Amino acid sequence: MEPLVAELKQKIEDTLCPFGFEVYPFQVAWYNALLPPAFHLPLPGPTLAFLVLSTPAMFDRALKPFLQSRHLQPLTDPVDQCVAYHLGRVRESFPELQIEVIADYEVHPNRRPKILAQTAAHVAGAAYYYQRQDVESDPWGTQHIAGVCIHPRFGGWFAIRGVVLLRGIEVPNLPPTKPLDCVPARADRITLLERFNFHWRDWTYRDAVTPQERYSEEQKVYFSTPPAQRLALLGLPQPSEEPSSPSQELHFTTLLPKKPQNPRRGWLSPTASPPTSPGP
Ligand code: B12
């Protein structure tokens, strides 16, 4: 890895890893090359970017302390606020650079996601993105089958939280890292995609590989609980409905962290039941 990339990666890791996140560098060109222009990131191809994902440890190391210590804003998901806070810390740690952050939940006014998190995770080498095109002669006919990323160490027990873009830092010689194909057999890919699409609430798709760590029972209960009851579940008071004083850390420089009530509804799959929560 180029010394500059290694140095920047180390600094971002020092900021995020103690809180249960992982980061993987990639070039914007690798991401754009797989997508139609509507999804392109409008930056020069060699621009350095980092994919950020959360591991099972994020719940205890980042979310719980955040819920206890920050002024939560009402009507915005606490996990999203927590992730925004930590990605904001990355920006603050590089005041000399033009850092832009796109979180997984950000959408354009037409509700198209600003970042295709799974494609980014795949090109960054973080987690293999299994799609129906990865199954020869698939058995699903005209059904819509969503793809799923599997992490070599956490299986499906992780979430993709966003990308950090370093405008002006160009790394044309960064060598691409292939994600590990940890579900190579056709039958296992079929099982994985069927579990993810039709049985995701039972958590089984996440065990496509034996994970090093899963979500704790407490974390599973938290994410399975309707958002309005979650703080009570952790024994914490509800945030006041009065707008709290804006927390500087929650403001992204160039991109709005504001989230519509349900950004996923209406995008691609209007008939699908929306998840109980933003992707745990
Ligand atoms: C909209 C959305 C939904 C919608 C629609 C899902 C869908 N994919 O159809 C609904 C509400 C149904 C949903 C449900 C769930 N979701 Co959801 N969802 C999203 C969201 C916000 C956007 C996905 C999207 O619309 N993609 C657009 C389509 C067009 O992209 P695409 O299918 O990948 O197609 C592109 C690729 O194929 C690419 N491409 C072409 N050729 C090639 C070749 C290669 C090699 C590659 C890499 C790419 C590539 O080009 C295509 C675009 O032109 C993402 C977060 C994000 N920002 O990405 C989470 C996300 C996909 N969801 C996630 C999860 C976990 C879920 C749920 C399990 C609920 C939950 N939160 O626990 C359920 C699963 C059930 C299901 N059927 O999907 C996770 C998946 C994590 C993972 N391990 O992969 C994500 C990434 C959120 C996160 N923060 O981690 N979701």
mmCIF file of C-alpha atoms and ligand atoms in Angstrom:
data_model
loop_
_atom_site.group_PDB
_atom_site.id
_atom_site.type_symbol
_atom_site.label_atom_id
_atom_site.label_comp_id
_atom_site.label_asym_id
_atom_site.label_seq_id
_atom_site.Cartn_x
_atom_site.Cartn_y
_atom_site.Cartn_z
ATOM 1 C CA MET A 1 0.000 0.000 0.000
ATOM 2 C CA GLU A 2 1.242 3.480 -0.837
ATOM 3 C CA PRO A 3 2.754 5.195 2.239
ATOM 4 C CA LEU A 4 0.244 8.065 1.962
ATOM 5 C CA VAL A 5 -2.731 5.665 1.922
ATOM 6 C CA ALA A 6 -1.259 3.660 4.789
ATOM 7 C CA GLU A 7 -0.769 6.817 6.845
ATOM 8 C CA LEU A 8 -4.300 8.117 6.199
ATOM 9 C CA LYS A 9 -5.822 4.681 6.814
ATOM 10 C CA GLN A 10 -3.972 4.383 10.109
ATOM 11 C CA LYS A 11 -5.233 7.760 11.267
ATOM 12 C CA ILE A 12 -8.841 6.928 10.353
ATOM 13 C CA GLU A 13 -8.499 3.522 12.023
ATOM 14 C CA ASP A 14 -7.150 5.160 15.178
ATOM 15 C CA THR A 15 -10.280 7.337 15.188
ATOM 16 C CA LEU A 16 -12.861 4.662 14.401
ATOM 17 C CA CYS A 17 -11.619 1.156 15.238
ATOM 18 C CA PRO A 18 -11.779 1.536 19.047
ATOM 19 C CA PHE A 19 -15.506 2.115 18.546
ATOM 20 C CA GLY A 20 -16.178 -1.091 16.601
ATOM 21 C CA PHE A 21 -15.758 0.161 13.032
ATOM 22 C CA GLU A 22 -13.534 -1.104 10.201
ATOM 23 C CA VAL A 23 -12.228 0.925 7.241
ATOM 24 C CA TYR A 24 -11.109 -0.167 3.761
ATOM 25 C CA PRO A 25 -9.513 2.099 1.120
ATOM 26 C CA PHE A 26 -10.645 2.173 -2.513
ATOM 27 C CA GLN A 27 -10.462 4.348 -5.603
ATOM 28 C CA VAL A 28 -13.635 6.141 -6.747
ATOM 29 C CA ALA A 29 -12.961 4.773 -10.265
ATOM 30 C CA TRP A 30 -13.414 1.159 -9.098
ATOM 31 C CA TYR A 31 -16.864 1.983 -7.759
ATOM 32 C CA ASN A 32 -17.957 4.131 -10.719
ATOM 33 C CA ALA A 33 -16.799 1.500 -13.219
ATOM 34 C CA LEU A 34 -19.520 -0.921 -12.047
ATOM 35 C CA LEU A 35 -22.389 1.556 -11.984
ATOM 36 C CA PRO A 36 -24.478 3.562 -14.457
ATOM 37 C CA PRO A 37 -23.776 7.325 -14.481
ATOM 38 C CA ALA A 38 -26.770 8.118 -12.238
ATOM 39 C CA PHE A 39 -24.973 6.431 -9.339
ATOM 40 C CA HIS A 40 -21.482 7.790 -10.036
ATOM 41 C CA LEU A 41 -19.602 9.694 -7.375
ATOM 42 C CA PRO A 42 -18.768 13.032 -9.024
ATOM 43 C CA LEU A 43 -15.053 12.963 -8.285
ATOM 44 C CA PRO A 44 -11.968 12.154 -10.363
ATOM 45 C CA GLY A 45 -11.473 8.383 -10.681
ATOM 46 C CA PRO A 46 -8.173 8.157 -8.767
ATOM 47 C CA THR A 47 -9.692 9.919 -5.719
ATOM 48 C CA LEU A 48 -9.045 8.044 -2.489
ATOM 49 C CA ALA A 49 -12.086 6.871 -0.536
ATOM 50 C CA PHE A 50 -12.661 4.655 2.499
ATOM 51 C CA LEU A 51 -15.536 2.297 3.112
ATOM 52 C CA VAL A 52 -16.659 2.246 6.756
ATOM 53 C CA LEU A 53 -18.516 -0.694 8.287
ATOM 54 C CA SER A 54 -19.645 -1.476 11.801
ATOM 55 C CA THR A 55 -18.899 -4.775 13.514
ATOM 56 C CA PRO A 56 -20.914 -6.336 16.371
ATOM 57 C CA ALA A 57 -18.705 -4.441 18.848
ATOM 58 C CA MET A 58 -20.092 -1.082 17.704
ATOM 59 C CA PHE A 59 -23.200 -1.559 19.812
ATOM 60 C CA ASP A 60 -21.311 -1.627 23.130
ATOM 61 C CA ARG A 61 -18.335 0.547 22.203
ATOM 62 C CA ALA A 62 -20.071 3.351 20.276
ATOM 63 C CA LEU A 63 -23.853 3.227 20.483
ATOM 64 C CA LYS A 64 -24.347 2.687 24.210
ATOM 65 C CA PRO A 65 -21.888 5.421 25.276
ATOM 66 C CA PHE A 66 -23.401 7.727 22.648
ATOM 67 C CA LEU A 67 -26.929 7.145 23.917
ATOM 68 C CA GLN A 68 -25.799 7.839 27.461
ATOM 69 C CA SER A 69 -23.761 10.942 26.814
ATOM 70 C CA ARG A 70 -25.106 12.849 23.807
ATOM 71 C CA HIS A 71 -28.169 14.985 23.405
ATOM 72 C CA LEU A 72 -30.188 12.803 21.112
ATOM 73 C CA GLN A 73 -32.276 14.577 18.521
ATOM 74 C CA PRO A 74 -35.864 13.386 18.406
ATOM 75 C CA LEU A 75 -37.223 11.801 15.214
ATOM 76 C CA THR A 76 -33.825 10.705 13.945
ATOM 77 C CA ASP A 77 -32.542 7.197 14.397
ATOM 78 C CA PRO A 78 -30.016 7.006 17.274
ATOM 79 C CA VAL A 79 -27.753 4.600 15.347
ATOM 80 C CA ASP A 80 -27.615 7.015 12.430
ATOM 81 C CA GLN A 81 -26.832 9.895 14.820
ATOM 82 C CA CYS A 82 -24.109 7.832 16.455
ATOM 83 C CA VAL A 83 -22.531 6.890 13.116
ATOM 84 C CA ALA A 84 -22.797 10.515 11.916
ATOM 85 C CA TYR A 85 -21.054 11.638 15.090
ATOM 86 C CA HIS A 86 -18.153 9.205 14.600
ATOM 87 C CA LEU A 87 -17.781 9.931 10.879
ATOM 88 C CA GLY A 88 -17.777 13.612 11.819
ATOM 89 C CA ARG A 89 -14.833 12.912 14.122
ATOM 90 C CA VAL A 90 -12.908 11.597 11.099
ATOM 91 C CA ARG A 91 -13.499 14.883 9.299
ATOM 92 C CA GLU A 92 -12.417 16.857 12.337
ATOM 93 C CA SER A 93 -9.194 14.859 12.598
ATOM 94 C CA PHE A 94 -8.149 16.129 9.133
ATOM 95 C CA PRO A 95 -8.860 19.889 9.227
ATOM 96 C CA GLU A 96 -6.351 20.387 6.405
ATOM 97 C CA LEU A 97 -8.189 18.045 3.978
ATOM 98 C CA GLN A 98 -11.463 18.303 2.095
ATOM 99 C CA ILE A 99 -13.258 15.314 3.545
ATOM 100 C CA GLU A 100 -16.772 14.412 2.504
ATOM 101 C CA VAL A 101 -18.849 11.736 4.097
ATOM 102 C CA ILE A 102 -21.829 9.880 2.652
ATOM 103 C CA ALA A 103 -23.784 7.729 5.090
ATOM 104 C CA ASP A 104 -25.659 4.607 3.977
ATOM 105 C CA TYR A 105 -29.043 6.181 4.695
ATOM 106 C CA GLU A 106 -28.586 9.342 2.630
ATOM 107 C CA VAL A 107 -30.815 9.674 -0.401
ATOM 108 C CA HIS A 108 -31.280 12.163 -3.240
ATOM 109 C CA PRO A 109 -34.588 14.039 -3.473
ATOM 110 C CA ASN A 110 -35.859 11.287 -5.806
ATOM 111 C CA ARG A 111 -34.989 8.781 -3.033
ATOM 112 C CA ARG A 112 -32.138 7.168 -4.906
ATOM 113 C CA PRO A 113 -29.417 6.212 -2.392
ATOM 114 C CA LYS A 114 -26.403 8.516 -2.573
ATOM 115 C CA ILE A 115 -24.101 5.543 -2.178
ATOM 116 C CA LEU A 116 -24.604 1.893 -3.099
ATOM 117 C CA ALA A 117 -23.067 0.577 0.076
ATOM 118 C CA GLN A 118 -22.752 -3.036 -1.056
ATOM 119 C CA THR A 119 -20.972 -2.207 -4.323
ATOM 120 C CA ALA A 120 -18.609 0.031 -2.347
ATOM 121 C CA ALA A 121 -17.943 -2.753 0.181
ATOM 122 C CA HIS A 122 -17.173 -5.175 -2.654
ATOM 123 C CA VAL A 123 -14.753 -2.906 -4.550
ATOM 124 C CA ALA A 124 -13.003 -1.959 -1.306
ATOM 125 C CA GLY A 125 -12.398 -5.670 -0.653
ATOM 126 C CA ALA A 126 -14.333 -5.512 2.625
ATOM 127 C CA ALA A 127 -17.129 -7.982 1.929
ATOM 128 C CA TYR A 128 -18.104 -9.987 -1.148
ATOM 129 C CA TYR A 129 -21.365 -8.774 -2.687
ATOM 130 C CA TYR A 130 -23.423 -11.837 -3.710
ATOM 131 C CA GLN A 131 -26.054 -11.031 -6.311
ATOM 132 C CA ARG A 132 -28.393 -13.227 -8.333
ATOM 133 C CA GLN A 133 -26.021 -12.880 -11.285
ATOM 134 C CA ASP A 134 -23.512 -14.840 -9.160
ATOM 135 C CA VAL A 135 -25.819 -17.889 -9.294
ATOM 136 C CA GLU A 136 -25.748 -19.791 -12.551
ATOM 137 C CA SER A 137 -29.248 -20.602 -13.910
ATOM 138 C CA ASP A 138 -30.919 -19.120 -10.873
ATOM 139 C CA PRO A 139 -34.278 -20.523 -9.785
ATOM 140 C CA TRP A 140 -36.128 -17.250 -9.072
ATOM 141 C CA GLY A 141 -37.856 -16.443 -12.349
ATOM 142 C CA THR A 142 -39.309 -12.936 -12.318
ATOM 143 C CA GLN A 143 -38.935 -12.338 -8.571
ATOM 144 C CA HIS A 144 -36.809 -9.409 -7.408
ATOM 145 C CA ILE A 145 -33.833 -10.808 -5.522
ATOM 146 C CA ALA A 146 -31.708 -8.329 -3.560
ATOM 147 C CA GLY A 147 -28.003 -9.041 -3.164
ATOM 148 C CA VAL A 148 -26.148 -9.345 0.124
ATOM 149 C CA CYS A 149 -22.564 -8.787 1.281
ATOM 150 C CA ILE A 150 -20.808 -11.378 3.402
ATOM 151 C CA HIS A 151 -17.792 -10.417 5.490
ATOM 152 C CA PRO A 152 -15.112 -13.115 5.843
ATOM 153 C CA ARG A 153 -14.972 -12.735 9.639
ATOM 154 C CA PHE A 154 -18.415 -11.471 10.579
ATOM 155 C CA GLY A 155 -20.586 -13.197 7.951
ATOM 156 C CA GLY A 156 -23.692 -11.011 7.834
ATOM 157 C CA TRP A 157 -23.228 -9.681 11.390
ATOM 158 C CA PHE A 158 -22.155 -6.199 10.339
ATOM 159 C CA ALA A 159 -23.570 -3.112 8.626
ATOM 160 C CA ILE A 160 -22.121 -0.855 5.985
ATOM 161 C CA ARG A 161 -22.184 2.643 7.403
ATOM 162 C CA GLY A 162 -20.848 4.889 4.679
ATOM 163 C CA VAL A 163 -17.933 6.183 2.692
ATOM 164 C CA VAL A 164 -15.349 8.844 3.435
ATOM 165 C CA LEU A 165 -14.157 10.687 0.324
ATOM 166 C CA LEU A 166 -10.847 12.533 0.286
ATOM 167 C CA ARG A 167 -11.330 15.139 -2.427
ATOM 168 C CA GLY A 168 -7.989 16.152 -3.922
ATOM 169 C CA ILE A 169 -6.091 13.065 -2.727
ATOM 170 C CA GLU A 170 -5.432 10.957 -5.811
ATOM 171 C CA VAL A 171 -3.922 7.490 -5.604
ATOM 172 C CA PRO A 172 -3.818 6.049 -9.147
ATOM 173 C CA ASN A 173 -1.421 3.304 -8.071
ATOM 174 C CA LEU A 174 -3.487 1.921 -5.209
ATOM 175 C CA PRO A 175 -3.688 -1.828 -5.896
ATOM 176 C CA PRO A 176 -7.252 -3.212 -5.881
ATOM 177 C CA THR A 177 -8.081 -5.765 -3.172
ATOM 178 C CA LYS A 178 -10.481 -8.554 -4.132
ATOM 179 C CA PRO A 179 -13.059 -9.421 -1.487
ATOM 180 C CA LEU A 180 -12.808 -12.974 -0.180
ATOM 181 C CA ASP A 181 -15.357 -15.262 -1.845
ATOM 182 C CA CYS A 182 -16.460 -17.051 1.297
ATOM 183 C CA VAL A 183 -19.660 -18.536 -0.214
ATOM 184 C CA PRO A 184 -18.270 -20.175 -3.363
ATOM 185 C CA ALA A 185 -20.803 -23.001 -3.887
ATOM 186 C CA ARG A 186 -23.953 -22.396 -5.984
ATOM 187 C CA ALA A 187 -26.238 -24.171 -3.491
ATOM 188 C CA ASP A 188 -24.901 -22.091 -0.592
ATOM 189 C CA ARG A 189 -25.361 -18.867 -2.564
ATOM 190 C CA ILE A 190 -28.983 -19.839 -3.263
ATOM 191 C CA THR A 191 -29.583 -20.520 0.437
ATOM 192 C CA LEU A 192 -27.910 -17.232 1.367
ATOM 193 C CA LEU A 193 -29.946 -15.127 -1.071
ATOM 194 C CA GLU A 194 -33.209 -16.852 -0.131
ATOM 195 C CA ARG A 195 -32.558 -16.314 3.572
ATOM 196 C CA PHE A 196 -31.660 -12.657 3.005
ATOM 197 C CA ASN A 197 -34.689 -11.960 0.829
ATOM 198 C CA PHE A 198 -37.398 -14.097 2.386
ATOM 199 C CA HIS A 199 -36.319 -14.823 5.981
ATOM 200 C CA TRP A 200 -34.061 -11.933 7.003
ATOM 201 C CA ARG A 201 -35.905 -11.445 10.263
ATOM 202 C CA ASP A 202 -34.697 -14.830 11.578
ATOM 203 C CA TRP A 203 -31.019 -13.649 11.316
ATOM 204 C CA THR A 204 -29.908 -16.966 9.649
ATOM 205 C CA TYR A 205 -28.462 -15.366 6.498
ATOM 206 C CA ARG A 206 -25.875 -13.762 8.755
ATOM 207 C CA ASP A 207 -24.375 -17.194 9.534
ATOM 208 C CA ALA A 208 -23.453 -17.892 5.883
ATOM 209 C CA VAL A 209 -19.918 -18.270 7.259
ATOM 210 C CA THR A 210 -19.198 -19.117 10.888
ATOM 211 C CA PRO A 211 -18.652 -15.655 12.319
ATOM 212 C CA GLN A 212 -15.958 -14.618 14.736
ATOM 213 C CA GLU A 213 -18.616 -12.673 16.626
ATOM 214 C CA ARG A 214 -22.396 -12.202 16.338
ATOM 215 C CA TYR A 215 -24.696 -9.491 17.664
ATOM 216 C CA SER A 216 -25.406 -10.044 21.355
ATOM 217 C CA GLU A 217 -28.928 -11.022 22.372
ATOM 218 C CA GLU A 218 -29.329 -7.478 23.711
ATOM 219 C CA GLN A 219 -28.315 -5.998 20.358
ATOM 220 C CA LYS A 220 -30.692 -8.316 18.489
ATOM 221 C CA VAL A 221 -33.547 -7.361 20.793
ATOM 222 C CA TYR A 222 -32.681 -3.659 20.350
ATOM 223 C CA PHE A 223 -32.825 -3.876 16.550
ATOM 224 C CA SER A 224 -35.989 -5.990 16.614
ATOM 225 C CA THR A 225 -37.790 -3.494 18.868
ATOM 226 C CA PRO A 226 -39.868 -0.697 17.303
ATOM 227 C CA PRO A 227 -37.749 2.489 17.348
ATOM 228 C CA ALA A 228 -40.047 4.299 19.796
ATOM 229 C CA GLN A 229 -39.430 1.667 22.482
ATOM 230 C CA ARG A 230 -35.690 1.231 22.058
ATOM 231 C CA LEU A 231 -34.359 3.737 24.572
ATOM 232 C CA ALA A 232 -36.697 2.454 27.256
ATOM 233 C CA LEU A 233 -35.350 -1.024 26.519
ATOM 234 C CA LEU A 234 -31.848 0.170 27.447
ATOM 235 C CA GLY A 235 -33.212 1.957 30.511
ATOM 236 C CA LEU A 236 -32.616 5.403 28.977
ATOM 237 C CA PRO A 237 -34.976 8.395 28.914
ATOM 238 C CA GLN A 238 -36.605 9.439 25.631
ATOM 239 C CA PRO A 239 -35.122 12.564 24.025
ATOM 240 C CA SER A 240 -37.280 15.641 24.459
ATOM 241 C CA GLU A 241 -39.555 16.475 21.542
ATOM 242 C CA GLU A 242 -38.235 20.049 21.865
ATOM 243 C CA PRO A 243 -35.464 20.527 19.321
ATOM 244 C CA SER A 244 -32.240 20.208 21.274
ATOM 245 C CA SER A 245 -29.379 22.607 20.646
ATOM 246 C CA PRO A 246 -27.736 21.454 17.448
ATOM 247 C CA SER A 247 -24.741 19.285 18.070
ATOM 248 C CA GLN A 248 -21.850 20.446 15.955
ATOM 249 C CA GLU A 249 -20.603 16.935 15.516
ATOM 250 C CA LEU A 250 -23.756 15.862 13.734
ATOM 251 C CA HIS A 251 -23.247 18.298 10.881
ATOM 252 C CA PHE A 252 -21.568 16.966 7.778
ATOM 253 C CA THR A 253 -19.788 19.620 5.755
ATOM 254 C CA THR A 254 -21.096 18.959 2.327
ATOM 255 C CA LEU A 255 -23.749 16.345 2.714
ATOM 256 C CA LEU A 256 -26.958 16.453 4.635
ATOM 257 C CA PRO A 257 -27.334 13.881 7.395
ATOM 258 C CA LYS A 258 -31.049 14.621 7.438
ATOM 259 C CA LYS A 259 -33.110 11.554 6.780
ATOM 260 C CA PRO A 260 -36.638 11.354 5.509
ATOM 261 C CA GLN A 261 -39.093 9.388 7.619
ATOM 262 C CA ASN A 262 -38.592 6.226 5.597
ATOM 263 C CA PRO A 263 -36.085 6.617 2.803
ATOM 264 C CA ARG A 264 -36.344 2.987 1.796
ATOM 265 C CA ARG A 265 -40.064 3.009 1.155
ATOM 266 C CA GLY A 266 -40.743 3.665 -2.475
ATOM 267 C CA TRP A 267 -37.221 2.947 -3.612
ATOM 268 C CA LEU A 268 -37.078 -0.149 -5.760
ATOM 269 C CA SER A 269 -39.369 -2.330 -3.769
ATOM 270 C CA PRO A 270 -42.575 -0.573 -2.778
ATOM 271 C CA THR A 271 -44.301 -3.816 -1.842
ATOM 272 C CA ALA A 272 -41.546 -5.128 0.386
ATOM 273 C CA SER A 273 -42.104 -4.645 4.093
ATOM 274 C CA PRO A 274 -39.671 -2.007 5.344
ATOM 275 C CA PRO A 275 -37.102 -3.131 7.892
ATOM 276 C CA THR A 276 -37.862 -2.431 11.532
ATOM 277 C CA SER A 277 -34.804 -0.246 11.616
ATOM 278 C CA PRO A 278 -32.060 1.193 9.483
ATOM 279 C CA GLY A 279 -29.763 -1.688 8.672
ATOM 280 C CA PRO A 280 -28.293 -3.079 11.845
HETATM 281 C C1 B12 B 1 -33.327 0.336 -0.388
HETATM 282 C C2 B12 B 1 -32.787 -0.665 0.614
HETATM 283 C C3 B12 B 1 -33.648 -1.685 1.013
HETATM 284 C C4 B12 B 1 -35.020 -1.911 0.374
HETATM 285 C C5 B12 B 1 -34.832 -2.591 -0.996
HETATM 286 C C6 B12 B 1 -33.719 -3.657 -0.994
HETATM 287 C C7 B12 B 1 -33.164 -3.969 -2.379
HETATM 288 N N1 B12 B 1 -31.825 -4.027 -2.492
HETATM 289 O O1 B12 B 1 -33.860 -4.172 -3.318
HETATM 290 C C8 B12 B 1 -35.741 -2.790 1.444
HETATM 291 C C9 B12 B 1 -36.557 -1.886 2.361
HETATM 292 C C10 B12 B 1 -36.619 -3.916 0.918
HETATM 293 C C11 B12 B 1 -34.534 -3.329 2.247
HETATM 294 C C12 B12 B 1 -34.627 -4.409 3.079
HETATM 295 C C13 B12 B 1 -33.540 -4.905 3.800
HETATM 296 N N2 B12 B 1 -32.316 -4.367 3.913
HETATM 297 CO CO1 B12 B 1 -31.723 -2.842 2.881
HETATM 298 N N3 B12 B 1 -30.991 -1.328 2.016
HETATM 299 C C14 B12 B 1 -31.459 -0.560 1.104
HETATM 300 C C15 B12 B 1 -30.395 0.492 0.719
HETATM 301 C C16 B12 B 1 -30.746 1.803 1.442
HETATM 302 C C17 B12 B 1 -30.243 0.744 -0.776
HETATM 303 C C18 B12 B 1 -30.192 -0.526 -1.640
HETATM 304 C C19 B12 B 1 -30.540 -0.157 -3.066
HETATM 305 O O2 B12 B 1 -31.560 0.423 -3.314
HETATM 306 N N4 B12 B 1 -29.694 -0.430 -4.038
HETATM 307 C C20 B12 B 1 -29.946 -0.046 -5.412
HETATM 308 C C21 B12 B 1 -29.818 -1.244 -6.334
HETATM 309 C C22 B12 B 1 -30.158 -0.848 -7.767
HETATM 310 O O3 B12 B 1 -28.482 -1.657 -6.224
HETATM 311 P P1 B12 B 1 -28.005 -3.116 -6.572
HETATM 312 O O4 B12 B 1 -29.140 -4.058 -6.530
HETATM 313 O O5 B12 B 1 -26.834 -3.395 -5.735
HETATM 314 O O6 B12 B 1 -27.582 -2.969 -8.119
HETATM 315 C C23 B12 B 1 -26.320 -2.418 -8.457
HETATM 316 C C24 B12 B 1 -25.216 -3.465 -8.482
HETATM 317 O O7 B12 B 1 -25.734 -4.662 -9.064
HETATM 318 C C25 B12 B 1 -24.196 -2.800 -9.432
HETATM 319 N N5 B12 B 1 -23.407 -3.757 -10.152
HETATM 320 C C26 B12 B 1 -23.614 -4.143 -11.436
HETATM 321 N N6 B12 B 1 -22.723 -5.085 -11.774
HETATM 322 C C27 B12 B 1 -21.929 -5.296 -10.697
HETATM 323 C C28 B12 B 1 -20.871 -6.164 -10.494
HETATM 324 C C29 B12 B 1 -20.240 -6.187 -9.224
HETATM 325 C C30 B12 B 1 -19.080 -7.113 -9.008
HETATM 326 C C31 B12 B 1 -20.677 -5.327 -8.191
HETATM 327 C C32 B12 B 1 -20.000 -5.319 -6.834
HETATM 328 C C33 B12 B 1 -21.755 -4.444 -8.399
HETATM 329 C C34 B12 B 1 -22.370 -4.454 -9.647
HETATM 330 O O8 B12 B 1 -24.994 -2.033 -10.346
HETATM 331 C C35 B12 B 1 -26.344 -1.996 -9.903
HETATM 332 C C36 B12 B 1 -26.895 -0.589 -10.093
HETATM 333 O O9 B12 B 1 -26.964 -0.307 -11.444
HETATM 334 C C37 B12 B 1 -29.082 -0.151 1.301
HETATM 335 C C38 B12 B 1 -28.044 0.858 1.841
HETATM 336 C C39 B12 B 1 -27.310 1.511 0.702
HETATM 337 N N7 B12 B 1 -27.144 2.802 0.792
HETATM 338 O O10 B12 B 1 -26.848 0.854 -0.221
HETATM 339 C C40 B12 B 1 -29.631 -1.062 2.430
HETATM 340 C C41 B12 B 1 -28.966 -2.415 2.651
HETATM 341 C C42 B12 B 1 -28.776 -3.099 1.308
HETATM 342 N N8 B12 B 1 -29.973 -3.157 3.400
HETATM 343 C C43 B12 B 1 -29.473 -3.956 4.271
HETATM 344 C C44 B12 B 1 -30.240 -4.822 5.118
HETATM 345 C C45 B12 B 1 -29.474 -5.531 6.239
HETATM 346 C C46 B12 B 1 -31.609 -5.017 4.889
HETATM 347 C C47 B12 B 1 -32.545 -5.931 5.665
HETATM 348 C C48 B12 B 1 -31.978 -7.268 6.143
HETATM 349 C C49 B12 B 1 -33.225 -5.189 6.840
HETATM 350 C C50 B12 B 1 -32.312 -4.753 7.899
HETATM 351 N N9 B12 B 1 -32.015 -3.472 7.861
HETATM 352 O O11 B12 B 1 -31.897 -5.510 8.734
HETATM 353 C C51 B12 B 1 -33.671 -6.166 4.608
HETATM 354 C C52 B12 B 1 -33.364 -7.405 3.687
HETATM 355 C C53 B12 B 1 -34.525 -7.822 2.811
HETATM 356 C C54 B12 B 1 -34.376 -7.485 1.331
HETATM 357 N N10 B12 B 1 -35.297 -7.956 0.543
HETATM 358 O O12 B12 B 1 -33.492 -6.786 0.876
HETATM 359 C C55 B12 B 1 -27.960 -3.865 4.326
HETATM 360 C C56 B12 B 1 -27.315 -5.075 3.644
HETATM 361 C C57 B12 B 1 -26.003 -5.465 4.326
HETATM 362 C C58 B12 B 1 -25.352 -6.582 3.599
HETATM 363 N N11 B12 B 1 -24.714 -7.447 4.359
HETATM 364 O O13 B12 B 1 -25.347 -6.662 2.386
HETATM 365 C C59 B12 B 1 -27.718 -2.490 3.590
HETATM 366 C C60 B12 B 1 -26.421 -2.390 2.781
HETATM 367 C C61 B12 B 1 -27.765 -1.410 4.695
HETATM 368 C C62 B12 B 1 -26.540 -1.350 5.575
HETATM 369 N N12 B12 B 1 -26.384 -0.215 6.191
HETATM 370 O O14 B12 B 1 -25.752 -2.236 5.768
HETATM 371 N N13 B12 B 1 -33.402 -2.594 2.007
#
